[in-house]
Coordinates of C-alpha atoms in Angstrom, one line a residue:
Chain A
M963 CA 168.9 320.7 216.6
L964 CA 167.4 321.8 219.8
T965 CA 170.6 323.2 221.2
N966 CA 170.9 325.1 218.0
I967 CA 167.5 326.7 218.4
I968 CA 168.1 327.6 221.9
S969 CA 171.4 329.3 221.1
I970 CA 169.7 331.3 218.3
S971 CA 166.9 332.4 220.5
L972 CA 169.1 333.5 223.5
G973 CA 171.5 335.1 220.9
A974 CA 168.7 337.1 219.3
I975 CA 167.1 338.2 222.6
L976 CA 170.0 339.0 224.8
I977 CA 173.5 338.6 223.4
N978 CA 173.1 340.2 219.9
N979 CA 169.9 342.2 220.8
F980 CA 168.6 343.9 217.7
I981 CA 168.6 347.4 219.2
F982 CA 171.4 347.4 221.7
S983 CA 174.1 345.6 219.8
Q984 CA 173.0 345.7 216.1
F985 CA 171.2 349.0 216.0
L986 CA 168.4 347.6 213.8
G987 CA 165.0 349.3 214.4
C988 CA 166.1 352.3 216.1
C989 CA 163.5 354.7 214.6
P990 CA 160.6 353.1 216.1
F991 CA 162.5 352.3 219.2
L992 CA 163.0 356.0 219.8
G993 CA 159.7 357.2 218.2
C994 CA 157.1 354.9 219.9
S995 CA 158.6 354.6 223.3
S996 CA 157.1 357.4 225.2
K997 CA 154.6 355.2 227.1
V998 CA 154.9 351.6 228.1
E999 CA 151.5 350.7 226.6
T1000 CA 152.3 352.0 223.1
A1001 CA 155.8 350.3 223.4
T1002 CA 154.1 347.0 224.2
G1003 CA 151.7 347.3 221.2
M1004 CA 154.6 348.2 218.9
G1005 CA 156.7 345.3 220.2
L1006 CA 153.9 342.8 219.7
A1007 CA 153.3 344.0 216.1
V1008 CA 157.0 343.7 215.4
V1009 CA 157.3 340.1 216.8
F1010 CA 154.3 339.1 214.7
V1011 CA 155.6 340.7 211.4
M1012 CA 159.2 339.7 211.8
G1013 CA 158.1 336.0 212.3
L1014 CA 155.9 336.0 209.3
A1015 CA 158.3 337.9 207.1
S1016 CA 161.1 335.5 208.0
A1017 CA 159.0 332.5 206.9
I1018 CA 157.7 334.0 203.7
C1019 CA 160.9 335.5 202.6
W1020 CA 162.7 332.2 203.2
V1021 CA 160.3 330.4 201.0
I1022 CA 160.6 333.2 198.2
D1023 CA 164.4 333.3 198.5
Q1024 CA 164.8 329.5 198.2
Y1025 CA 162.2 328.6 195.6
I1026 CA 162.2 331.7 193.4
L1027 CA 165.3 333.7 193.8
V1028 CA 167.9 331.0 194.3
A1029 CA 166.2 328.6 192.0
L1030 CA 166.2 331.1 189.1
H1031 CA 169.6 332.6 190.1
L1032 CA 168.1 336.0 190.8
E1033 CA 169.9 336.5 194.1
F1034 CA 170.8 340.1 193.1
L1035 CA 167.1 341.0 193.4
Q1036 CA 166.9 340.0 197.1
T1037 CA 166.8 343.6 198.5
L1038 CA 164.1 344.5 196.0
A1039 CA 162.0 341.4 196.4
F1040 CA 162.2 341.4 200.2
I1041 CA 161.1 345.0 200.7
L1042 CA 158.1 344.4 198.3
V1043 CA 157.1 341.3 200.2
I1044 CA 157.4 343.0 203.5
A1045 CA 155.3 346.0 202.3
A1046 CA 152.6 343.7 200.8
L1047 CA 152.7 341.4 203.9
V1048 CA 152.1 344.4 206.2
Q1049 CA 149.2 345.5 204.2
F1050 CA 147.7 342.0 204.2
V1051 CA 148.2 341.4 207.9
E1052 CA 146.5 344.7 208.5
M1053 CA 143.4 343.8 206.3
F1054 CA 143.3 340.3 207.8
L1055 CA 143.4 341.5 211.4
K1056 CA 140.8 344.2 210.7
K1057 CA 138.3 341.6 209.4
S1058 CA 138.9 338.7 211.7
V1059 CA 140.7 339.6 214.9
P1060 CA 139.4 343.2 215.5
S1061 CA 140.6 343.2 219.1
L1062 CA 144.3 342.6 218.1
Y1063 CA 143.8 345.1 215.3
S1064 CA 142.7 347.8 217.5
A1065 CA 145.6 347.1 219.8
L1066 CA 148.2 347.2 217.1
G1067 CA 146.3 349.8 215.1
I1068 CA 148.5 352.5 214.0
Y1069 CA 151.8 350.7 214.5
L1070 CA 151.2 348.2 211.7
P1071 CA 151.8 350.4 208.7
L1072 CA 154.9 351.9 210.3
I1073 CA 156.6 348.5 210.5
T1074 CA 157.2 348.5 206.7
T1075 CA 160.0 351.0 207.2
N1076 CA 161.4 349.3 210.4
C1077 CA 164.8 348.2 209.4
A1078 CA 164.7 345.4 212.0
V1079 CA 162.3 343.5 209.7
L1080 CA 164.3 343.9 206.5
G1081 CA 167.4 343.3 208.5
V1082 CA 166.3 340.0 209.9
V1083 CA 165.3 338.7 206.5
L1084 CA 168.8 339.7 205.0
L1085 CA 170.6 338.3 208.1
N1086 CA 168.7 335.0 207.6
V1087 CA 170.1 334.8 204.1
Q1088 CA 173.4 335.8 205.2
N1089 CA 173.7 333.3 208.0
E1090 CA 172.2 330.5 205.7
Y1091 CA 169.6 329.6 208.2
N1092 CA 167.1 326.9 207.3
F1093 CA 163.3 327.4 207.5
L1094 CA 162.9 326.6 211.2
E1095 CA 166.0 328.5 212.2
S1096 CA 164.8 331.6 210.2
V1097 CA 161.4 331.6 211.7
V1098 CA 162.9 331.2 215.2
Y1099 CA 165.4 334.0 214.6
G1100 CA 162.6 336.3 213.3
V1101 CA 160.3 335.6 216.4
T1102 CA 163.1 335.9 219.0
G1103 CA 164.6 338.9 217.3
G1104 CA 161.2 340.5 217.6
L1105 CA 161.0 339.5 221.3
G1106 CA 164.4 341.1 221.8
F1107 CA 163.1 344.3 220.2
M1108 CA 160.0 344.1 222.4
L1109 CA 162.2 343.6 225.5
A1110 CA 164.3 346.6 224.6
I1111 CA 161.5 348.9 223.8
V1112 CA 159.4 348.1 226.9
L1113 CA 162.4 348.5 229.1
F1114 CA 163.3 351.8 227.4
A1115 CA 159.7 353.1 227.7
S1116 CA 159.7 352.4 231.5
V1117 CA 163.1 354.3 231.7
R1118 CA 161.6 357.2 229.7
E1119 CA 158.6 357.6 231.8
R1120 CA 160.8 358.4 234.7
V1121 CA 163.3 360.5 232.8
E1122 CA 160.4 362.9 232.2
F1123 CA 160.4 364.0 235.9
S1124 CA 164.1 364.3 236.3
D1125 CA 166.3 367.4 236.1
Y1126 CA 168.6 367.6 233.1
P1127 CA 170.4 370.4 231.2
E1128 CA 167.9 372.3 229.0
C1129 CA 169.6 371.6 225.7
F1130 CA 169.2 367.9 226.3
E1131 CA 165.5 368.2 226.2
G1132 CA 163.6 365.8 224.0
F1133 CA 165.7 363.5 221.9
P1134 CA 169.2 363.8 223.3
I1135 CA 168.3 362.8 226.8
C1136 CA 166.5 359.7 225.4
L1137 CA 169.6 358.7 223.5
V1138 CA 171.7 359.1 226.6
S1139 CA 169.4 356.8 228.5
A1140 CA 169.4 354.4 225.6
A1141 CA 173.2 354.4 225.8
L1142 CA 173.0 353.5 229.5
L1143 CA 170.6 350.6 228.7
A1144 CA 173.1 349.5 226.0
L1145 CA 175.7 349.5 228.6
A1146 CA 173.6 347.0 230.7
F1147 CA 173.1 344.8 227.7
M1148 CA 176.9 344.8 227.1
G1149 CA 177.0 342.5 230.0
F1150 CA 175.7 339.7 227.8
S1151 CA 178.2 340.3 225.0
G1152 CA 180.9 337.8 224.2
M1153 CA 178.8 335.0 225.8
Q1154 CA 178.9 331.7 223.9
I1155 CA 176.2 329.1 224.2
F1156 CA 176.9 325.6 223.4
A1157 CA 179.5 326.7 220.8
Chain B
M777 CA 164.5 378.4 196.2
N778 CA 168.2 379.2 195.6
I779 CA 171.2 376.9 195.9
K780 CA 172.8 378.8 198.8
N781 CA 169.7 378.4 200.9
Q782 CA 169.5 374.7 200.1
F783 CA 173.1 374.3 201.0
K784 CA 172.5 375.9 204.4
E785 CA 169.4 373.8 205.0
G786 CA 171.0 370.5 204.1
L787 CA 174.1 371.1 206.3
I788 CA 172.7 373.0 209.3
T789 CA 169.2 374.3 209.7
N790 CA 167.5 371.3 208.3
N791 CA 170.2 368.7 208.7
P792 CA 168.7 365.2 208.2
V793 CA 170.2 363.6 211.3
L794 CA 170.6 366.4 213.8
V795 CA 167.4 368.4 213.1
Q796 CA 165.0 366.1 211.2
L797 CA 166.1 363.2 213.4
I798 CA 165.9 360.6 210.7
G799 CA 168.1 357.8 209.4
M800 CA 169.7 357.1 212.8
C801 CA 170.2 353.4 212.8
A802 CA 173.1 353.4 210.4
T803 CA 174.4 356.6 212.0
M804 CA 175.0 354.9 215.2
A805 CA 175.9 351.4 213.8
I806 CA 178.6 352.0 211.4
T807 CA 180.5 355.2 212.7
T808 CA 183.4 353.3 214.2
T809 CA 186.1 354.1 211.6
L810 CA 186.4 357.0 209.3
F811 CA 186.6 354.5 206.4
N812 CA 183.1 353.3 207.2
G813 CA 181.7 356.7 207.8
V814 CA 182.9 358.2 204.5
G815 CA 181.9 355.1 202.5
M816 CA 178.4 355.1 204.0
G817 CA 177.9 358.9 203.6
L818 CA 179.0 358.9 200.0
S819 CA 176.7 355.8 199.2
V820 CA 173.7 357.5 200.7
L821 CA 174.6 360.8 198.9
I822 CA 174.8 359.0 195.4
I823 CA 171.6 357.0 196.1
L824 CA 169.7 360.0 197.4
T825 CA 170.7 362.2 194.4
C826 CA 169.7 359.6 191.9
C827 CA 166.4 358.9 193.5
N828 CA 165.6 362.6 193.9
V829 CA 166.2 363.2 190.2
V830 CA 164.1 360.2 189.1
V831 CA 161.2 360.9 191.5
S832 CA 161.1 364.6 190.5
A833 CA 161.4 363.6 186.8
I834 CA 158.3 361.4 187.0
R835 CA 156.4 363.3 189.7
K836 CA 153.7 364.3 187.3
I837 CA 152.7 360.9 186.2
I838 CA 152.9 359.0 189.5
P839 CA 149.3 358.2 190.7
N840 CA 149.0 359.6 194.2
E841 CA 147.7 356.4 195.8
I842 CA 150.6 354.2 195.0
R843 CA 153.4 356.8 195.2
L844 CA 155.0 355.2 198.2
A845 CA 155.3 351.8 196.6
I846 CA 156.8 353.4 193.5
F847 CA 159.4 355.4 195.7
V848 CA 160.4 352.2 197.4
V849 CA 160.9 350.3 194.1
I850 CA 163.0 353.2 192.7
I851 CA 165.1 353.4 195.9
A852 CA 165.6 349.7 196.1
G853 CA 166.8 349.5 192.5
F854 CA 169.5 352.2 193.1
V855 CA 170.4 350.6 196.4
T856 CA 170.9 347.3 194.6
I857 CA 173.1 349.0 191.9
V858 CA 175.3 350.7 194.5
D859 CA 175.5 347.4 196.6
L860 CA 176.7 345.3 193.7
L861 CA 179.1 348.1 192.6
L862 CA 180.7 348.2 196.0
Q863 CA 181.0 344.4 196.2
A864 CA 182.7 344.5 192.8
Y865 CA 185.1 347.5 193.3
I866 CA 185.4 348.1 197.0
P867 CA 184.9 344.8 198.6
A868 CA 186.5 345.9 201.9
L869 CA 183.8 348.6 202.4
S870 CA 181.0 346.2 201.4
A871 CA 182.3 343.7 204.0
A872 CA 182.6 346.4 206.8
L873 CA 179.1 347.9 206.3
G874 CA 177.5 344.4 205.7
V875 CA 173.8 344.5 206.0
F876 CA 173.6 348.3 206.3
I877 CA 174.1 348.8 202.6
P878 CA 170.8 347.0 201.6
L879 CA 169.2 348.7 204.6
I880 CA 169.6 352.0 202.9
V881 CA 166.3 351.1 201.3
V882 CA 164.4 351.7 204.5
N883 CA 166.5 354.7 205.5
C884 CA 163.9 357.4 206.2
I885 CA 166.1 360.2 204.7
I886 CA 165.6 358.9 201.1
I887 CA 161.8 358.2 201.2
G888 CA 161.4 361.4 203.3
R889 CA 163.0 363.6 200.7
A890 CA 161.1 362.0 197.9
E891 CA 157.9 362.6 199.8
A892 CA 158.6 366.0 201.1
F893 CA 160.7 367.6 198.5
C894 CA 161.0 366.0 195.1
Q895 CA 157.2 365.6 194.6
K896 CA 156.9 369.4 194.5
N897 CA 160.1 370.6 193.0
T898 CA 161.8 370.7 189.7
I899 CA 164.6 368.2 188.6
G900 CA 167.3 370.8 189.2
A901 CA 166.2 371.7 192.7
S902 CA 165.8 368.1 193.6
F903 CA 169.3 367.3 192.3
F904 CA 170.9 369.9 194.6
D905 CA 168.7 368.9 197.4
G906 CA 170.0 365.3 197.1
I907 CA 173.5 366.5 197.1
F908 CA 173.2 368.9 200.1
Q909 CA 171.1 366.6 202.2
G910 CA 173.6 363.8 201.4
L911 CA 176.4 366.1 202.4
G912 CA 174.7 367.0 205.6
Y913 CA 174.4 363.3 206.4
T914 CA 178.0 362.6 205.5
V915 CA 179.3 365.4 207.6
V916 CA 177.4 364.1 210.7
L917 CA 178.8 360.6 210.0
I918 CA 182.3 362.0 209.7
I919 CA 182.0 364.0 213.0
M920 CA 180.7 360.9 214.8
C921 CA 183.5 358.7 213.4
V922 CA 186.2 361.2 214.3
V923 CA 184.9 361.6 217.9
R924 CA 184.4 357.9 218.5
E925 CA 187.6 356.8 217.0
L926 CA 189.7 359.5 218.6
L927 CA 188.4 359.2 222.1
G928 CA 187.9 355.5 221.8
S929 CA 191.2 354.3 220.5
G930 CA 193.3 357.4 220.0
R931 CA 193.3 357.1 216.2
F932 CA 192.3 359.3 213.3
G933 CA 191.3 358.0 209.9
G934 CA 191.3 354.3 210.6
G935 CA 191.0 352.2 207.3
L936 CA 191.3 355.3 205.2
I937 CA 194.7 356.7 205.8
D938 CA 197.7 354.5 205.2
V939 CA 200.6 355.9 207.3
A940 CA 203.1 353.0 206.8
N941 CA 203.4 353.6 203.0
G942 CA 203.7 357.4 203.2
F943 CA 200.6 359.3 203.8
R944 CA 198.0 358.1 201.2
L945 CA 194.4 357.2 201.0
T946 CA 193.6 353.5 200.7
M947 CA 190.4 352.0 199.4
D948 CA 190.9 348.5 200.8
G949 CA 190.4 349.4 204.4
T950 CA 193.8 348.3 205.5
G951 CA 195.3 351.7 206.4
A952 CA 196.1 351.8 210.1
G953 CA 195.2 355.6 210.6
I954 CA 197.2 358.1 212.5
Q955 CA 197.8 357.1 216.1
L956 CA 197.5 360.3 218.1
F957 CA 197.9 358.7 221.5
P958 CA 198.3 355.1 222.7
A959 CA 195.2 353.0 222.1
D960 CA 195.0 351.7 225.8
L961 CA 194.6 355.3 227.0
G962 CA 191.4 355.6 225.0
A963 CA 187.9 355.0 226.3
S964 CA 187.3 351.9 224.2
I965 CA 183.7 351.8 225.3
L966 CA 183.0 354.6 222.8
T967 CA 183.7 352.3 220.0
L968 CA 180.9 349.8 221.3
P969 CA 177.2 350.4 220.9
F970 CA 177.1 352.5 224.0
G971 CA 179.3 355.1 222.4
G972 CA 177.0 355.3 219.4
F973 CA 173.9 356.3 221.4
L974 CA 176.0 358.6 223.6
T975 CA 177.8 360.5 220.9
L976 CA 174.8 361.1 218.8
G977 CA 172.8 362.2 221.9
V978 CA 175.5 364.7 222.8
L979 CA 175.8 365.9 219.2
I980 CA 172.0 366.6 218.9
A981 CA 172.1 368.4 222.3
V982 CA 175.0 370.7 221.0
M983 CA 172.9 371.3 217.9
Q984 CA 169.8 372.3 219.8
Y985 CA 171.9 374.5 222.0
A986 CA 173.5 376.2 218.9
L987 CA 170.1 376.7 217.1
K988 CA 168.5 378.1 220.3
K989 CA 171.4 380.5 220.7
S990 CA 171.2 381.8 217.2
A991 CA 167.5 382.2 217.3
Q992 CA 167.8 384.2 220.5
K993 CA 170.5 386.4 218.9
K994 CA 168.2 387.0 216.0
Q995 CA 165.3 388.0 218.3
L996 CA 167.6 390.4 220.2
A997 CA 168.8 392.0 216.9
E998 CA 165.3 392.4 215.6
K999 CA 164.2 394.0 219.0
A1000 CA 167.2 396.4 218.9
E1001 CA 166.3 397.3 215.3
K1002 CA 162.7 398.0 216.2
E1003 CA 163.7 400.2 219.2
G1004 CA 166.2 402.0 217.0
E1005 CA 163.4 402.7 214.5
E1006 CA 161.2 404.1 217.2

């Protein structure tokens, strides 16, 4: 049980990192990574929502969709759950934890369209994880996302001062630096833990 | 808004991936073989066109406050239909694209077009917008696939072109493709995630270069025209 959890966590954070090996969540990864602070905020928000979404969607999938043989509605149900969840989390934080709300602020609504969140929920179903495994996969997947975006933001802050061809300005040079980071993460690929 | 203009916008001047910079997750993730690229591109094209038509048909009765929720439900409906159709008729494609088919729901291209275009335009214009934006997306996917496959493993048309049984197109993903040079001469790293980021980065850089050049040319031509008038 414990080894299983450890292997899921390390897999989600390092080996099958959501950004660098599965390409889930690239839009916010590229969009919100110009400063380390904003990247940290975005990362925290994603960890939070991915963990919660994994838990709630697992319950809905098991006790409503599977129980009623409505599995074909999974995509539709999950995206609605995520959209509603993000809205509720936003309202809840605003009322009761204003400090966290002001830290996450504008990133919360953006998370609805983050494909890492819908992706993790769909992968939980695909991998047939149980409740605990789903939550662990959600939280650690989010941590992997956070690690990637914080690393990338630190790289980008330096890239700004470097000298590159004019036509690479803006997005292309970011993608090239992301490619180099992906190369570093490739070092983890193929590792097997307790398998 | 005429069709020719829309065609040019979708494919070049307002290309969803290269200029609007949206819908990039799938672009980088699945462009490893031509089979995947064409399949994904056409799926998005179909879903985008259907959603565009429906959204623009009901644009006058959607309350403004909950329009995003309505768009998402419409998109998720069409994505589910396409997902089930692929599972039934082209299972190889469904298996190869995996989670990226249901993830078309959160692909910004579709919700972006619904928000930016279909809300304000007629059904006909939205229909063509869907087709041309979808085509623009498909073309980028195909370019990415061809580059990554060719330089990575020396092949062209993997999964799609079956050479062994005479040149024909296969739908079951078993075609080996045309081997242009031995696979071990290729830079196989291009077929890995690294190649996805790098190829897209270089493609966007080329696009920026081309757009800048054509803008400069236009400026020069206008300048020359003005001087000529004087």
